[in-house]
Short mmCIF file of C-alpha atoms in Angstrom, two decimals:
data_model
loop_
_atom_site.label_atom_id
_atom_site.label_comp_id
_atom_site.label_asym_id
_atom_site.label_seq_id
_atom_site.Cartn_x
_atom_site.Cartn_y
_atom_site.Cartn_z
CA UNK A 1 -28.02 -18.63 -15.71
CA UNK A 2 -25.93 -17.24 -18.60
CA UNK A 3 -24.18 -13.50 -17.98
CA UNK A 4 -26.35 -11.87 -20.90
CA UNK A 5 -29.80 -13.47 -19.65
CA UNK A 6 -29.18 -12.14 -16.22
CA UNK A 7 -28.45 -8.76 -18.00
CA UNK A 8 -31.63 -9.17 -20.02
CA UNK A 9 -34.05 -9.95 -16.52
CA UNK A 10 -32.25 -7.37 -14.67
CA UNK A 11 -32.96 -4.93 -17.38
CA UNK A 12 -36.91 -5.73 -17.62
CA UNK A 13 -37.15 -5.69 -14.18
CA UNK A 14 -35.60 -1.95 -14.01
CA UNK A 15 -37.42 -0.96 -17.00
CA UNK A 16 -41.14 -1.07 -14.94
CA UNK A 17 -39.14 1.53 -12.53
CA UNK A 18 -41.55 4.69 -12.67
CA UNK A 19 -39.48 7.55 -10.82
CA UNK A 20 -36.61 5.46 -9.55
CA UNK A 21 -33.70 7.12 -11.73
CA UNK A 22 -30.15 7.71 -10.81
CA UNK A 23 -28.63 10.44 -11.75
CA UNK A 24 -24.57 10.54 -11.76
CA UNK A 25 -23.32 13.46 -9.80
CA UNK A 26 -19.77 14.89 -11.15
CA UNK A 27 -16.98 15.34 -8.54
CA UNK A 28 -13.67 15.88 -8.86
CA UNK A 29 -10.91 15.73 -6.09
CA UNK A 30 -8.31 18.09 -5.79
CA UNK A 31 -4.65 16.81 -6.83
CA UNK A 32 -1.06 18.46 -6.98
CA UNK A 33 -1.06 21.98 -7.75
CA UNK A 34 -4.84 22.37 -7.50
CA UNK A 35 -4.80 22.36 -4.10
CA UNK A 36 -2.32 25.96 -3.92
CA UNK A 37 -5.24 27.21 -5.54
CA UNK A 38 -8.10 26.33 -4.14
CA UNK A 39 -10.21 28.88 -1.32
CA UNK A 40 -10.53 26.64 2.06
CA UNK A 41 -14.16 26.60 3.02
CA UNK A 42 -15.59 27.04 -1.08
CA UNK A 43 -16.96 24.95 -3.88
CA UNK A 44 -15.34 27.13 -6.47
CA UNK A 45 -13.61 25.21 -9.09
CA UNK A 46 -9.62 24.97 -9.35
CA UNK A 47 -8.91 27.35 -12.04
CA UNK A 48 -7.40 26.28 -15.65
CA UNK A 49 -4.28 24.50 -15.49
CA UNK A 50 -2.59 26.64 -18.16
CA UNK A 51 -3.07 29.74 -15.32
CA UNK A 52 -1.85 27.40 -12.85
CA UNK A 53 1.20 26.91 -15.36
CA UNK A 54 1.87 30.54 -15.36
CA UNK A 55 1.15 31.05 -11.54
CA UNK A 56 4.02 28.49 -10.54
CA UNK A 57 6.44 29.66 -13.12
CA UNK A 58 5.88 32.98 -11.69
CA UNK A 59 7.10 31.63 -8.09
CA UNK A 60 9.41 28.88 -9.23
CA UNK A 61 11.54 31.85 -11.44
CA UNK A 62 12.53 34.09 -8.78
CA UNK A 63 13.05 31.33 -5.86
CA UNK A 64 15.17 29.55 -8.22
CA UNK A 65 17.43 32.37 -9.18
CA UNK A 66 17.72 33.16 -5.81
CA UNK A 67 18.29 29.69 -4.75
CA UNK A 68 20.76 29.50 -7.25
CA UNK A 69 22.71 32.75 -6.57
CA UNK A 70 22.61 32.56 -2.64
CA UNK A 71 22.94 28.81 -2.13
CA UNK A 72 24.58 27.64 -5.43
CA UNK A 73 28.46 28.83 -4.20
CA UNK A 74 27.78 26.57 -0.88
CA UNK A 75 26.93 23.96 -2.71
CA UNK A 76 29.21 23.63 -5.72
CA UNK A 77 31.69 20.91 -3.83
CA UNK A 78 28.94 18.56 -3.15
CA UNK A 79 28.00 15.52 -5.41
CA UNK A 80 25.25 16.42 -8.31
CA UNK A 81 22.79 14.03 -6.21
CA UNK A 82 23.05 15.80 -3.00
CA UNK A 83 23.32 19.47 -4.19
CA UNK A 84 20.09 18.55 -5.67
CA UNK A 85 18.52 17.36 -3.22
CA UNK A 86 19.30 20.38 -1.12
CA UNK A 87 17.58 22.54 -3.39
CA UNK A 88 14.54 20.25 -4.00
CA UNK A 89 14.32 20.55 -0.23
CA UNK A 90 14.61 24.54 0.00
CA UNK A 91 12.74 25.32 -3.28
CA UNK A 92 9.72 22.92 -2.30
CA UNK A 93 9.33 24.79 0.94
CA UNK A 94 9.55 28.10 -0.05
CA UNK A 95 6.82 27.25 -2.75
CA UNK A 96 4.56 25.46 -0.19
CA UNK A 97 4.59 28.35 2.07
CA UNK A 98 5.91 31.54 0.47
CA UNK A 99 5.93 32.02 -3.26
CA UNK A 100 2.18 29.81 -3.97
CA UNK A 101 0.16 31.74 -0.78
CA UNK A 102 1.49 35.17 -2.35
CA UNK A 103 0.95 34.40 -5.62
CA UNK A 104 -2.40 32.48 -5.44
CA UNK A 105 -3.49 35.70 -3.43
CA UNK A 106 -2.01 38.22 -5.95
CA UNK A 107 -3.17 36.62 -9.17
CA UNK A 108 -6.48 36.05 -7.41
CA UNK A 109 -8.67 38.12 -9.49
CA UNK A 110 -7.16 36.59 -12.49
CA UNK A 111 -7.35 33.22 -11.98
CA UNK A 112 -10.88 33.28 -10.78
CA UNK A 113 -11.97 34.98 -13.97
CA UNK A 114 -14.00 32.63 -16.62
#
């Protein structure tokens, strides 16, 4: 049997199908970023990613220039690569833990706002 005539009898046969309708239901997994600001436990929503943008600048600035001013004279000798790496490594973690949980928390009210 051809692909469209199977289409065609598979069609017909749904079509007699009095109250047998699916319905799609939307969903959408949590990614990145999304997750920092996201309640454990709720269905609310991750808010828009333009006040995510502004949230992690907010913690990126200051943990960079303090990265930069208390690490950055340790690391000068070491290759590009490496001294890179180091503070991919520090500024990660402190984001993770410190600077998105305070944030998140302080901007709160914001964020949640429609």
């Amino acid at each position: 049997m051809p692909f469209a005539s199977y289409l065609f009898v598979r069609s017909q046969m749904f079509s007699n199908c009095l109250g047998h309708h699916h319905t799609e239901i939307a969903r959408r997994e949590l990614h990145g970023m999304e997750t920092w600001f996201a309640k454990p436990g709720t269905t609310r929503p991750a808010p828009p990613r333009w006040k995510m943008a502004i949230s992690s600048g907010l913690a990126i600035f200051p943990i960079s220039l303090a990265g930069n001013a208390v690490l950055g004279p340790y690391l000068v000798d070491l290759h590009f690569v490496l001294r890179t790496a180091a503070l991919a490594v520090v500024f990660s973690t402190l984001m993770t833990y410190v600077a998105m949980p305070a944030v998140s928390r302080l901007l709160r009210p914001w964020l949640t706002r429609g």
